[in-house]
Every structure is written in structure tokens, then in C-alpha cells.
Amino acid sequence: MKENGIPVVFDGCNRAGGNMALQFCDPDGFEYELYCRMDQMTEDGKLRPETQFRQVNTFEDARASVTREVVNY
């Protein structure tokens, strides 16, 4: 997107929810967010361990930080 001149507001991994996100603006200045891999709470209230919450500031860092432990929580 950056290479095509689209203003990127944020790309990386957000702390709340642990999801990867991409925020960008359209030509009129409206901001959009695409996200994936948001944490899901199980019926018994379990979430992944707190040690797996990592904030990163780029998609490259987010992809590099994904481990088998995170994927299979």
C-alpha cells in the first residue's frame, strides 16, 4: 500500500486482542482498519497466556513473532 502512495496509519500487532492490523486512509481521508487473528475467549473464560501478548509495530515483526505456541493456544 505504501508503495502505491496509500497513507498507512498503522500496521502491526495491537496489544488488545493480539490481532494483526492495517489502518490506512482512502483518497477522501477516511480511515479504514483491516484486522485478523483476534483472540477468542473459550466458554470457560480462558485466553492465551499473558506471556504471549507482544506489541510490535510492523507486519514483518508480527509475522516473525508468531510461534507454534501462539498459533495453537
Tab-separated table of C-alpha atoms in Angstrom:
chain	number	residue	atom	x	y	z
A	1	MET	CA	0.000	0.000	0.000
A	2	LYS	CA	2.794	2.387	0.912
A	3	GLU	CA	4.455	1.703	-2.431
A	4	ASN	CA	1.229	2.776	-4.162
A	5	GLY	CA	1.007	6.039	-2.230
A	6	ILE	CA	-1.765	4.967	0.128
A	7	PRO	CA	-1.254	6.602	3.543
A	8	VAL	CA	-0.779	3.850	6.141
A	9	VAL	CA	-1.702	4.968	9.663
A	10	PHE	CA	-0.618	1.768	11.450
A	11	ASP	CA	0.494	-1.732	10.576
A	12	GLY	CA	1.466	-4.340	13.103
A	13	CYS	CA	0.110	-6.162	16.119
A	14	ASN	CA	-2.224	-4.398	18.535
A	15	ARG	CA	-1.996	-5.238	22.215
A	16	ALA	CA	-5.704	-5.530	22.953
A	17	GLY	CA	-6.911	-8.702	21.276
A	18	GLY	CA	-3.452	-9.547	19.949
A	19	ASN	CA	-4.670	-9.101	16.403
A	20	MET	CA	-2.622	-8.047	13.402
A	21	ALA	CA	-3.993	-4.842	11.920
A	22	LEU	CA	-3.583	-2.481	8.997
A	23	GLN	CA	-5.035	1.028	9.219
A	24	PHE	CA	-4.993	3.255	6.150
A	25	CYS	CA	-6.735	6.270	4.621
A	26	ASP	CA	-8.729	6.433	1.409
A	27	PRO	CA	-8.365	9.357	-1.047
A	28	ASP	CA	-11.026	11.319	0.879
A	29	GLY	CA	-9.155	10.908	4.177
A	30	PHE	CA	-11.480	8.323	5.710
A	31	GLU	CA	-9.612	5.818	7.858
A	32	TYR	CA	-10.131	2.053	7.494
A	33	GLU	CA	-8.859	-0.878	9.506
A	34	LEU	CA	-8.371	-4.463	8.383
A	35	TYR	CA	-7.566	-6.982	11.094
A	36	CYS	CA	-7.194	-10.717	11.628
A	37	ARG	CA	-6.253	-13.280	14.270
A	38	MET	CA	-8.208	-11.593	17.065
A	39	ASP	CA	-8.090	-13.530	20.318
A	40	GLN	CA	-11.145	-15.609	21.116
A	41	MET	CA	-12.166	-16.438	24.663
A	42	THR	CA	-13.280	-20.007	25.318
A	43	GLU	CA	-16.564	-20.816	27.063
A	44	ASP	CA	-14.670	-21.420	30.315
A	45	GLY	CA	-13.125	-17.932	30.112
A	46	LYS	CA	-9.627	-18.962	29.078
A	47	LEU	CA	-7.450	-16.855	26.829
A	48	ARG	CA	-3.899	-17.422	25.738
A	49	PRO	CA	-1.181	-16.951	28.387
A	50	GLU	CA	-0.216	-13.343	29.174
A	51	THR	CA	3.386	-14.131	28.178
A	52	GLN	CA	2.180	-14.358	24.573
A	53	PHE	CA	0.957	-10.737	24.451
A	54	ARG	CA	3.548	-8.853	22.400
A	55	GLN	CA	3.208	-5.451	20.805
A	56	VAL	CA	5.014	-4.983	17.503
A	57	ASN	CA	4.906	-2.098	15.078
A	58	THR	CA	5.144	-3.733	11.648
A	59	PHE	CA	3.592	-6.708	9.869
A	60	GLU	CA	7.085	-8.114	9.347
A	61	ASP	CA	7.728	-8.106	13.107
A	62	ALA	CA	4.260	-9.561	13.783
A	63	ARG	CA	4.833	-12.435	11.349
A	64	ALA	CA	8.269	-13.073	12.824
A	65	SER	CA	6.853	-13.208	16.372
A	66	VAL	CA	4.228	-15.882	15.636
A	67	THR	CA	5.249	-19.179	17.194
A	68	ARG	CA	3.659	-22.601	17.253
A	69	GLU	CA	2.702	-21.905	20.893
A	70	VAL	CA	0.781	-18.754	19.875
A	71	VAL	CA	-0.942	-20.444	16.937
A	72	ASN	CA	-2.062	-23.453	18.995
A	73	TYR	CA	-3.168	-21.767	22.218
